[in-house]
Coordinates of C-alpha atoms and ligand atoms in Angstrom, one line a residue:
M325 CA 0.0 0.0 0.0
C326 CA 1.7 3.2 -1.1
L327 CA -0.8 5.7 0.3
N328 CA -0.4 4.7 3.9
P329 CA -2.9 6.7 5.9
E330 CA -0.5 7.0 8.8
P331 CA 0.6 10.5 7.9
A332 CA 4.3 10.3 8.6
V333 CA 4.6 7.1 6.6
R334 CA 2.3 8.4 3.9
Y335 CA 4.5 11.4 3.2
K336 CA 7.6 9.3 2.8
N337 CA 6.1 6.6 0.7
L338 CA 4.4 8.8 -1.8
K339 CA 7.7 9.3 -3.6
E340 CA 8.7 5.7 -3.7
C341 CA 5.6 4.4 -5.5
P342 CA 5.9 3.2 -9.0
M343 CA 4.4 5.2 -11.8
S344 CA 1.7 4.5 -14.5
V345 CA -2.0 4.5 -14.7
A346 CA -3.6 1.6 -12.7
T347 CA -6.0 -0.5 -14.7
N348 CA -9.7 -0.7 -13.8
S349 CA -10.2 -3.6 -11.4
P350 CA -13.5 -5.4 -11.2
V351 CA -15.9 -4.8 -8.3
P352 CA -15.5 -7.6 -5.6
E353 CA -17.8 -10.5 -6.0
S354 CA -18.6 -10.4 -2.3
L355 CA -20.4 -7.1 -2.7
Q356 CA -22.9 -8.5 -5.2
P357 CA -25.5 -9.6 -2.6
F358 CA -25.5 -6.2 -1.0
L359 CA -25.7 -4.4 -4.3
S360 CA -28.5 -6.6 -5.7
S361 CA -30.7 -6.2 -2.7
P362 CA -33.2 -3.3 -2.9
K363 CA -31.9 -0.1 -1.4
K364 CA -34.7 1.2 0.8
M365 CA -34.9 3.9 3.5
L366 CA -34.8 3.3 7.3
I367 CA -37.9 4.7 9.0
G368 CA -39.1 3.7 12.5
G369 CA -36.9 0.5 12.4
K370 CA -38.3 -0.7 9.0
W371 CA -36.8 -0.6 5.5
V372 CA -39.3 1.1 3.2
D373 CA -39.6 2.4 -0.3
A374 CA -40.2 6.1 -1.1
K375 CA -43.9 7.0 -0.8
S376 CA -43.6 8.2 -4.4
G377 CA -42.2 4.8 -5.4
K378 CA -39.3 6.6 -7.1
T379 CA -35.7 5.6 -7.1
F380 CA -32.5 7.3 -8.4
E381 CA -29.3 5.9 -9.9
V382 CA -26.0 5.7 -8.1
F383 CA -22.8 5.5 -10.2
D384 CA -19.4 3.9 -9.9
P385 CA -17.1 6.9 -10.5
A386 CA -14.3 4.7 -11.9
S387 CA -16.4 3.4 -14.7
D388 CA -19.4 5.8 -15.1
Q389 CA -21.7 2.8 -14.8
V390 CA -24.8 2.5 -12.7
I391 CA -24.3 0.3 -9.6
A392 CA -27.5 0.6 -7.7
G393 CA -31.0 2.2 -7.7
V394 CA -31.9 3.8 -4.4
A395 CA -35.2 5.0 -2.9
E396 CA -35.7 8.7 -3.7
G397 CA -37.1 10.1 -0.5
D398 CA -38.7 13.5 -0.5
A399 CA -40.8 15.7 1.9
A400 CA -43.5 13.0 2.4
D401 CA -40.9 10.5 3.6
V402 CA -39.2 13.1 5.7
E403 CA -42.6 13.6 7.4
L404 CA -42.7 9.9 8.3
A405 CA -39.1 9.9 9.5
V406 CA -39.8 12.9 11.7
A407 CA -42.8 11.2 13.2
A408 CA -40.8 8.1 14.0
A409 CA -37.9 10.1 15.5
R410 CA -40.3 12.3 17.5
K411 CA -42.0 9.2 19.0
A412 CA -38.7 7.6 19.9
F413 CA -37.6 10.8 21.6
D414 CA -40.8 12.0 23.2
Q415 CA -42.3 8.7 24.3
G416 CA -39.9 5.9 23.3
P417 CA -37.3 4.0 25.2
W418 CA -34.4 6.2 24.0
S419 CA -35.0 9.3 26.2
K420 CA -35.6 7.0 29.2
M421 CA -32.6 4.8 28.7
G422 CA -29.6 5.4 31.0
G423 CA -26.2 6.5 29.8
S424 CA -24.6 3.1 30.5
E425 CA -27.0 1.2 28.3
R426 CA -26.7 3.9 25.5
S427 CA -22.9 3.6 25.9
R428 CA -23.0 -0.1 25.3
L429 CA -25.1 0.2 22.2
I430 CA -22.8 2.9 20.7
W431 CA -19.7 0.9 21.5
R432 CA -21.3 -2.1 19.8
I433 CA -21.8 0.0 16.6
G434 CA -18.1 0.7 16.6
E435 CA -17.4 -3.0 17.0
L436 CA -19.7 -4.0 14.2
I437 CA -18.1 -1.4 11.9
E438 CA -14.7 -3.0 12.6
E439 CA -16.1 -6.5 12.1
H440 CA -17.3 -5.4 8.6
A441 CA -14.3 -3.3 7.8
D442 CA -13.5 -4.9 4.5
E443 CA -17.1 -4.8 3.2
L444 CA -17.7 -1.2 4.3
A445 CA -14.4 -0.1 2.7
Q446 CA -15.4 -1.9 -0.5
I447 CA -18.7 -0.1 -0.6
E448 CA -16.9 3.2 0.0
T449 CA -14.5 2.5 -2.8
L450 CA -17.3 1.5 -5.2
D451 CA -19.5 4.5 -4.4
N452 CA -17.0 7.3 -3.8
G453 CA -14.0 6.1 -5.9
K454 CA -11.3 6.4 -3.2
P455 CA -8.6 3.7 -2.9
F456 CA -9.7 0.7 -0.9
A457 CA -6.6 0.9 1.4
V458 CA -7.5 4.5 2.2
A459 CA -11.2 3.6 2.8
K460 CA -10.3 0.8 5.2
A461 CA -7.4 2.5 7.1
A462 CA -8.9 6.0 7.3
D463 CA -12.7 6.1 6.7
V464 CA -13.7 2.9 8.3
A465 CA -11.1 2.9 11.1
L466 CA -11.9 6.5 12.1
A467 CA -15.6 5.8 11.9
A468 CA -15.4 2.9 14.3
D469 CA -13.2 4.9 16.6
M470 CA -15.7 7.8 16.6
F471 CA -18.4 5.5 18.0
R472 CA -16.0 4.1 20.6
Y473 CA -14.9 7.6 21.7
M474 CA -18.4 8.8 21.9
A475 CA -19.6 5.7 23.8
G476 CA -17.5 6.9 26.7
W477 CA -19.3 10.2 26.9
A478 CA -22.8 8.7 27.3
T479 CA -22.0 8.2 31.1
K480 CA -20.3 11.5 31.6
I481 CA -22.8 14.1 30.6
E482 CA -23.2 16.2 33.8
G483 CA -24.4 19.6 35.0
N484 CA -22.9 21.7 37.8
T485 CA -24.1 22.7 41.2
I486 CA -23.8 26.5 41.4
P487 CA -23.8 28.6 44.6
I488 CA -26.0 31.6 44.2
Q489 CA -27.0 34.5 46.5
L490 CA -29.5 37.2 45.5
P491 CA -28.3 40.8 46.0
Y492 CA -31.9 41.9 46.8
A493 CA -32.6 39.0 49.3
P494 CA -29.3 38.0 50.8
E495 CA -30.9 36.0 53.6
S496 CA -32.7 33.6 51.1
E497 CA -31.2 30.2 50.5
F498 CA -31.2 28.2 47.3
H499 CA -29.9 25.0 45.9
A500 CA -29.2 25.7 42.2
F501 CA -27.8 23.3 39.6
T502 CA -27.8 22.7 35.8
L503 CA -29.0 19.7 33.8
R504 CA -27.6 18.9 30.4
E505 CA -30.4 17.7 28.2
P506 CA -30.5 16.4 24.6
V507 CA -31.7 19.0 22.1
G508 CA -34.2 16.5 20.7
V509 CA -34.9 15.4 17.1
V510 CA -31.9 16.1 14.9
G511 CA -31.7 16.3 11.1
Q512 CA -28.2 15.5 9.8
I513 CA -27.2 16.2 6.2
I514 CA -23.9 14.9 5.1
P515 CA -21.7 15.0 2.0
W516 CA -20.0 12.5 -0.3
N517 CA -16.3 12.8 0.3
F518 CA -16.1 10.6 3.4
P519 CA -19.6 9.1 3.4
L520 CA -19.3 6.6 6.2
L521 CA -17.0 8.8 8.3
M522 CA -19.3 11.8 8.1
A523 CA -22.2 9.6 9.1
A524 CA -20.2 8.5 12.2
W525 CA -19.1 12.1 13.0
K526 CA -22.8 13.1 13.1
L527 CA -24.5 10.0 14.5
A528 CA -22.2 9.2 17.4
P529 CA -22.5 12.4 19.3
A530 CA -26.2 12.6 18.6
L531 CA -26.7 9.1 20.1
T532 CA -24.4 9.7 23.1
T533 CA -26.4 12.8 24.1
G534 CA -29.7 11.0 23.7
C535 CA -31.0 12.7 20.6
T536 CA -32.9 10.9 17.8
V537 CA -31.9 11.4 14.2
I538 CA -33.0 11.7 10.6
L539 CA -29.8 11.2 8.5
K540 CA -29.6 12.2 4.9
P541 CA -26.6 10.9 3.1
A542 CA -25.4 12.6 -0.1
E543 CA -27.2 11.5 -3.3
Q544 CA -23.9 10.6 -4.9
T545 CA -22.9 8.2 -2.1
P546 CA -25.8 6.7 -0.1
L547 CA -24.7 3.1 0.1
S548 CA -22.4 3.0 3.2
A549 CA -25.0 4.8 5.3
L550 CA -27.6 2.2 4.4
R551 CA -25.2 -0.6 5.4
L552 CA -24.4 1.3 8.6
G553 CA -28.2 1.5 9.2
E554 CA -28.4 -2.3 9.2
L555 CA -25.5 -2.5 11.6
I556 CA -27.2 0.1 13.9
L557 CA -30.3 -2.1 14.0
Q558 CA -28.1 -5.2 14.6
A559 CA -26.5 -3.4 17.6
G560 CA -29.9 -3.1 19.2
V561 CA -30.6 0.6 18.8
P562 CA -34.4 1.0 19.3
D563 CA -36.7 1.6 16.3
G564 CA -37.0 5.3 15.3
V565 CA -33.8 6.4 17.0
V566 CA -31.9 6.5 13.7
N567 CA -33.9 7.1 10.5
I568 CA -32.1 7.3 7.1
I569 CA -33.7 9.2 4.2
T570 CA -31.9 8.8 0.8
G571 CA -32.7 11.5 -1.7
F572 CA -31.7 14.8 -3.2
G573 CA -30.7 18.0 -1.4
E574 CA -33.2 20.3 -2.9
T575 CA -36.1 18.0 -1.9
A576 CA -35.3 15.6 1.0
G577 CA -32.5 17.9 2.4
A578 CA -34.6 21.0 2.2
A579 CA -37.5 19.3 3.9
I580 CA -35.3 18.4 6.8
A581 CA -33.8 21.8 7.1
S582 CA -37.2 23.5 7.2
H583 CA -39.2 21.0 9.2
D584 CA -40.7 22.6 12.3
Q585 CA -40.7 19.4 14.4
I586 CA -36.9 19.0 14.0
D587 CA -35.1 20.7 16.8
K588 CA -31.6 20.9 15.3
V589 CA -29.9 20.5 12.0
A590 CA -26.3 19.5 11.5
F591 CA -24.9 20.0 8.1
T592 CA -21.6 19.3 6.3
G593 CA -21.2 20.5 2.7
S594 CA -20.8 23.6 0.6
T595 CA -20.9 27.1 2.2
E596 CA -23.5 28.0 -0.4
V597 CA -25.9 25.3 0.9
G598 CA -24.9 26.0 4.5
K599 CA -26.4 29.5 4.0
L600 CA -29.6 28.0 2.6
I601 CA -29.8 25.8 5.7
I602 CA -29.6 28.8 8.0
N603 CA -32.4 30.5 6.1
A604 CA -34.6 27.3 6.2
A605 CA -34.0 27.0 9.9
T606 CA -35.5 30.3 10.8
G607 CA -39.1 29.0 10.8
N608 CA -38.8 27.3 14.2
L609 CA -35.4 28.7 15.0
K610 CA -33.9 25.2 15.2
R611 CA -30.3 25.0 16.3
V612 CA -27.8 24.9 13.4
S613 CA -24.3 23.5 13.2
L614 CA -22.3 23.7 10.0
E615 CA -19.1 22.3 8.7
L616 CA -18.5 24.0 5.4
G617 CA -15.9 24.6 2.7
G618 CA -12.3 25.7 3.0
K619 CA -9.3 27.1 1.1
S620 CA -6.7 26.2 3.5
P621 CA -3.2 27.7 3.5
N622 CA -0.2 25.3 3.7
V623 CA 3.0 27.1 4.4
I624 CA 6.6 26.0 3.7
Y625 CA 9.5 28.1 5.1
D626 CA 13.0 27.8 3.8
D627 CA 14.1 26.4 7.1
A628 CA 11.7 23.4 6.9
D629 CA 12.8 19.8 6.5
L630 CA 12.0 20.0 2.8
D631 CA 11.7 16.3 2.1
S632 CA 8.9 16.0 4.6
A633 CA 7.4 19.4 3.7
I634 CA 7.2 18.5 0.0
A635 CA 5.7 15.1 0.6
G636 CA 3.4 16.6 3.1
A637 CA 2.2 19.4 0.7
A638 CA 1.5 16.7 -1.9
D639 CA -0.5 14.7 0.5
A640 CA -2.3 17.7 1.8
I641 CA -3.9 18.2 -1.6
F642 CA -3.9 14.8 -3.3
F643 CA -5.2 12.7 -0.4
N644 CA -8.8 11.6 -1.2
Q645 CA -8.5 13.1 -4.7
G646 CA -8.4 16.6 -3.0
E647 CA -12.0 16.1 -2.1
V648 CA -11.3 17.2 1.5
C649 CA -12.8 20.3 3.1
S650 CA -9.5 21.0 4.9
A651 CA -7.2 20.3 1.9
G652 CA -4.1 22.4 1.7
S653 CA -5.1 24.0 -1.6
R654 CA -3.2 27.3 -1.2
L655 CA 0.5 26.4 -1.0
F656 CA 2.7 29.3 0.3
V657 CA 6.4 28.8 -0.2
Q658 CA 9.2 31.1 1.0
K659 CA 10.9 32.7 -2.0
G660 CA 14.3 31.0 -1.6
V661 CA 12.9 27.5 -1.9
Y662 CA 9.8 28.2 -4.1
D663 CA 11.2 26.6 -7.3
E664 CA 12.6 23.6 -5.4
V665 CA 9.3 22.9 -3.6
V666 CA 7.1 23.4 -6.7
A667 CA 9.4 21.0 -8.6
G668 CA 9.2 18.5 -5.8
V669 CA 5.4 18.5 -5.4
S670 CA 5.1 18.4 -9.2
E671 CA 7.4 15.4 -9.3
I672 CA 5.1 13.6 -6.8
A673 CA 2.0 14.6 -8.8
K674 CA 3.4 13.3 -12.0
N675 CA 4.3 9.9 -10.4
L676 CA 1.0 9.4 -8.5
K677 CA -0.8 6.3 -9.7
V678 CA -4.3 7.3 -10.7
G679 CA -6.9 4.5 -11.2
S680 CA -9.6 2.4 -9.8
G681 CA -9.8 2.3 -6.1
F682 CA -9.9 -1.5 -6.3
D683 CA -6.5 -1.7 -7.9
A684 CA -4.1 -2.2 -4.9
S685 CA -1.4 0.1 -6.5
T686 CA -3.8 3.0 -7.0
Q687 CA -2.9 6.1 -5.0
M688 CA -5.6 8.4 -6.2
G689 CA -9.0 7.4 -7.5
P690 CA -11.6 9.2 -9.7
L691 CA -13.6 12.2 -8.6
V692 CA -17.0 11.3 -7.1
S693 CA -19.3 12.4 -9.9
R694 CA -19.7 13.8 -13.4
E695 CA -20.8 17.1 -11.8
Q696 CA -17.6 17.3 -9.7
F697 CA -15.5 16.3 -12.7
D698 CA -17.0 19.1 -14.7
R699 CA -16.5 21.5 -11.8
V700 CA -12.8 20.6 -11.3
T701 CA -11.9 20.6 -15.0
G702 CA -13.7 24.0 -15.3
Y703 CA -11.3 25.4 -12.7
L704 CA -8.3 23.9 -14.4
K705 CA -9.3 25.8 -17.6
A706 CA -10.0 29.0 -15.6
G707 CA -6.7 28.8 -13.8
V708 CA -4.7 28.7 -17.0
S709 CA -6.8 31.4 -18.7
E710 CA -6.3 33.6 -15.7
G711 CA -2.5 33.2 -16.0
A712 CA -1.5 30.3 -13.8
E713 CA 0.8 27.6 -15.3
A714 CA 0.4 23.9 -14.7
A715 CA 3.8 22.6 -13.5
A716 CA 2.1 19.2 -13.3
G717 CA -1.2 17.8 -14.6
G718 CA -3.7 20.3 -15.8
S719 CA -6.3 18.2 -17.4
A720 CA -8.6 15.2 -17.3
L721 CA -7.5 11.7 -18.0
D722 CA -8.6 10.3 -21.4
R723 CA -10.5 7.2 -20.1
P724 CA -14.0 6.3 -18.8
G725 CA -14.7 7.5 -15.3
Y726 CA -14.2 10.8 -13.6
F727 CA -10.4 10.9 -13.6
V728 CA -8.4 14.1 -13.5
Q729 CA -4.6 14.6 -13.2
P730 CA -3.1 15.6 -9.9
T731 CA -2.3 19.3 -10.7
V732 CA 0.2 21.9 -9.4
L733 CA -0.5 25.4 -10.6
K734 CA 2.4 27.9 -10.3
N735 CA 2.5 31.6 -11.0
A736 CA -0.8 31.8 -9.1
S737 CA -2.0 35.0 -7.6
E738 CA -4.5 36.0 -5.0
D739 CA -7.1 37.5 -7.5
M740 CA -7.5 34.2 -9.4
S741 CA -10.6 32.0 -9.0
V742 CA -8.4 28.9 -8.4
V743 CA -6.9 30.7 -5.3
R744 CA -10.1 32.3 -4.0
E745 CA -12.7 29.5 -4.5
E746 CA -12.9 26.0 -3.2
I747 CA -12.2 23.5 -6.1
F748 CA -12.5 20.3 -4.1
G749 CA -10.2 18.4 -6.4
P750 CA -6.5 17.5 -6.6
V751 CA -5.4 21.0 -7.6
V752 CA -3.0 23.1 -5.6
A753 CA -2.1 26.7 -6.3
A754 CA 1.5 27.5 -5.3
M755 CA 2.5 31.1 -4.4
P756 CA 5.8 32.6 -3.1
F757 CA 6.0 34.8 0.0
G758 CA 8.8 36.9 1.5
D759 CA 8.6 37.3 5.2
E760 CA 6.3 36.4 8.1
A761 CA 4.3 39.6 8.1
E762 CA 3.5 39.2 4.4
L763 CA 2.6 35.6 4.9
V764 CA 0.0 36.1 7.6
G765 CA -1.9 38.6 5.5
Q766 CA -1.8 36.3 2.5
A767 CA -2.8 33.2 4.5
N768 CA -5.8 35.0 6.1
N769 CA -6.9 36.6 2.8
T770 CA -9.8 34.2 2.3
A771 CA -13.5 34.0 3.3
Y772 CA -12.8 30.5 4.7
G773 CA -11.1 29.4 7.9
L774 CA -11.1 25.7 8.3
A775 CA -7.5 24.6 8.6
A776 CA -3.8 25.6 8.0
G777 CA -0.5 23.9 7.9
I778 CA 3.0 25.2 8.5
W779 CA 6.4 23.5 7.9
T780 CA 9.4 25.0 9.7
R781 CA 12.2 24.0 12.2
D782 CA 11.6 27.3 14.1
I783 CA 9.1 26.5 16.8
S784 CA 8.5 30.1 17.8
K785 CA 7.6 31.0 14.2
A786 CA 5.3 28.0 14.0
H787 CA 3.5 28.9 17.2
R788 CA 3.2 32.6 16.1
F789 CA 1.6 31.4 12.9
A790 CA -0.7 29.1 14.8
K791 CA -1.9 32.1 16.9
A792 CA -2.2 34.4 13.9
V793 CA -4.0 32.3 11.4
K794 CA -7.8 32.4 11.4
A795 CA -8.5 28.7 11.1
G796 CA -10.1 25.9 13.3
S797 CA -7.2 23.5 12.9
V798 CA -3.5 24.1 12.6
W799 CA -1.0 21.4 11.7
I800 CA 2.7 22.0 12.4
N801 CA 5.0 19.8 10.4
C802 CA 2.1 17.5 9.5
Y803 CA -1.2 17.8 7.8
S804 CA -4.7 16.2 7.8
V805 CA -4.3 14.7 11.3
F806 CA -7.7 13.7 12.6
D807 CA -8.7 12.0 15.8
A808 CA -12.1 11.5 17.4
A809 CA -10.8 13.3 20.5
L810 CA -9.7 16.5 18.6
P811 CA -12.2 19.1 17.8
F812 CA -12.5 20.1 14.1
G813 CA -14.5 23.0 12.6
G814 CA -14.4 26.3 11.0
Y815 CA -13.6 30.0 11.6
K816 CA -15.3 32.6 9.3
Q817 CA -17.4 31.1 6.5
S818 CA -16.1 27.6 7.2
G819 CA -18.8 26.9 9.7
W820 CA -20.5 27.0 13.1
G821 CA -19.7 24.6 15.9
R822 CA -17.2 21.8 16.2
E823 CA -17.2 18.1 15.2
M824 CA -15.5 15.5 17.4
G825 CA -13.9 15.9 20.9
H826 CA -16.1 16.9 23.8
A827 CA -16.7 20.1 21.9
V828 CA -19.2 18.4 19.6
L829 CA -21.4 17.6 22.6
E830 CA -22.3 21.3 22.7
N831 CA -24.1 20.9 19.4
Y832 CA -26.5 18.3 20.8
L833 CA -27.1 19.4 24.4
Q834 CA -28.9 22.3 26.0
T835 CA -28.6 23.5 29.5
K836 CA -31.4 23.8 32.0
S837 CA -30.9 25.7 35.2
V838 CA -32.9 24.4 38.2
C839 CA -33.3 26.5 41.3
V840 CA -34.7 25.1 44.6
S841 CA -35.7 27.4 47.5
L842 CA -34.5 25.9 50.8
Ligands
NAI1219 P1 -23.8 20.3 -1.4 O1 -23.5 21.2 -0.3 O2 -24.8 20.7 -2.4 O3 -24.2 18.9 -0.8 C1 -23.9 18.4 0.6 C2 -25.2 17.8 1.1 O4 -26.2 18.8 1.2 C3 -25.8 16.7 0.3 O5 -26.3 15.7 1.2 C4 -26.9 17.4 -0.4 O6 -27.9 16.5 -0.8 C5 -27.4 18.4 0.6 N1 -28.1 19.5 0.0 C6 -27.9 20.1 -1.2 N2 -28.7 21.2 -1.3 C7 -29.5 21.2 -0.2 C8 -30.5 22.1 0.2 N3 -31.0 23.1 -0.5 N4 -31.1 21.8 1.4 C9 -30.6 20.8 2.2 N5 -29.7 20.0 1.8 C10 -29.1 20.2 0.6 O7 -22.4 20.0 -2.1 P2 -22.2 19.5 -3.6 O8 -23.2 20.1 -4.5 O9 -22.2 18.0 -3.6 O10 -20.7 20.0 -3.9 C11 -20.5 21.3 -4.4 C12 -19.3 21.8 -3.7 O11 -19.5 21.9 -2.3 C13 -18.0 21.0 -3.8 O12 -17.4 21.2 -5.1 C14 -17.2 21.5 -2.7 O13 -16.6 22.7 -3.0 C15 -18.3 21.7 -1.6 N6 -18.4 20.6 -0.7 C16 -17.8 20.7 0.6 C17 -17.8 19.7 1.5 C18 -17.2 19.8 2.8 O14 -16.9 18.8 3.4 N7 -17.1 21.0 3.4 C19 -18.4 18.4 1.1 C20 -19.1 18.4 -0.2 C21 -19.0 19.5 -1.0
MG1220 MG1 -25.0 21.0 -4.4

C-alpha cells in the first residue's frame, strides 16, 4: 500500500511508489448480494420504499456505470421519519434509557463497523471512488473509533451545582444546579467525500447525548450509510432512533432543514448550501451547526525539512482526490525554496498512480461524480486562462470514469478564482512569500477558515503562525491529522460549531438551570 494513511509514513512513501495508470479492477464478488438487494430507507426501524415509489441511480465513478437504484425520498418520507424520530424521543425508550446502556449500544456499533471493515471499505471505494486501502485504514477505522470515543461520553454528561446569592434578598437560600439535556430530534445532512465517516461524526455524538436522528446521506454516495443503518439495528438501537432518508438535497434535504418538528440540523457540505440551511431553519429557530468549505493555506518556510514538507504538501492536496474540506489547496512557499518545492510537489504529482480504487497500487481514485469532474476541469481551464501555469497535470485523463490529473499550478496570484474558490479536487495553487508579516496577511486573505499547515524548524515562528492564522485546525510539520478526541471545525465562513472531541457535545445538548428554594 503506497498511500499509507499513517501521515508520517504516507508522506515518505508517496515518492517511492511506481508510476503509471492503474488498470480498472472489477468490483469484488462479495459485494454483489448487498448491491443486488433493494436499497430502501430506514424509517421507524423498518426498511421502506419512497412513498412516491421513485428511485434514483448511483454511479461507480471509476467506470461511469450505474451500480444501484436507491429509494428517492422527499418531503413525504421526511414527514414519516420525523414522526418516528419524535416518537422515539418524546415517548420511546431512548430518552428514558440510562447512559450506561446507551454507551454499550454505541460501543457495539463501533465493533460492528470494525467486524465489517472490508465490506464497508469496498462499498466506499465503489460508491466514492477512493482507494480501498485508504477507505479501510482511514474512513472505516476512524468511523469505528468515533463511535467508541463517543460511547464513553454517554455516562459523563453532567451539569454543575452553582452557589447563588440574590443581592436583593441576601438571607434567602437556594440549591441551584444545571441539567444537560438532549436537544431533541436532529436532522443530519452529510456530503459524499467521506460518506461513512461523516455519518459517524454526526450520528455518534447525537446518540451519546440521547437525541434521535434523521440522517440524509449525499445522493452521490448513499450506500455505506444504508449498510451502517443495518449494523445500527443489529447493535440493538431501538426503532425510530436512527432514520435514514436517501434523496436529493433540494427535496429531501430542504424538507429536513425547514421542518418545524426538527429541533436541530447538523450540516456538512458547501458554504452555499450552508447559508440555505440557515435560512430554512428560521421557521422554528432550530439549532444549526455547519461544517463547510475551505481554502486552507499550507506554508513552507525555507528552514523546513524540505523532504517532509514537499511530501506533506502533496499529501495535503492529493489525499482523497483533493475532495477534502481541509485540503491544503493554497501552498505558500518562501521565495528562496519556491522553485525547489514546486518542482518536488510536481514530481510527486506526475508519479502518482491514478486509477480504480480496487487496484491495490492506486494512490488516487476518480472524482466522485460527473458534476464534480466538470467543476474541477472547469477550474483547471479557468486557472490557465487567468494566467497560472500547470507545473504538473492540468487536465482530465482520457479514459472512462471521472479521472483528473493531480495538478500543481504555479504563478498563481490572489485574485485568481483557483486561489479564492474551493475547487474540491486534486489542484494546488503555489504562491511565493517573502517574510512572516507578508505571509500572515496572505494566509488569512480568504473567506474561509477551516485549517492551516506550516512546515518550519523554528518552533516560535510555527507557534506565532498558529496564533495568527484564522482557522479551526492548525497542523505544524504535519497535515490532515484527525482524531475522534480532537475538535474540528471552521472559523469565518467555514462553519459554526465543532465536530468531534467533547466540543461536539455542545451541538447536541442544551442547559437547564434548576433553582430550589431551601
Ligand atoms: P452540497 O453542499 O450541495 O451537498 C452536501 C449535502 O447537502 C448533500 O447531502 C446534499 O444532498 C445536501 N443539500 C444540497 N442542497 C441542499 C438544500 N438546498 N437543502 C438541504 N440539503 C441540501 O455539495 P455538492 O453540490 O455535492 O458539492 C458542491 C461543492 O461543495 C463541492 O465542489 C465542494 O466545494 C463543496 N463541498 C464541501 C464539502 C465539505 O466537506 N465541506 C463536502 C461536499 C461538497
Ligand atoms: Mg449542491
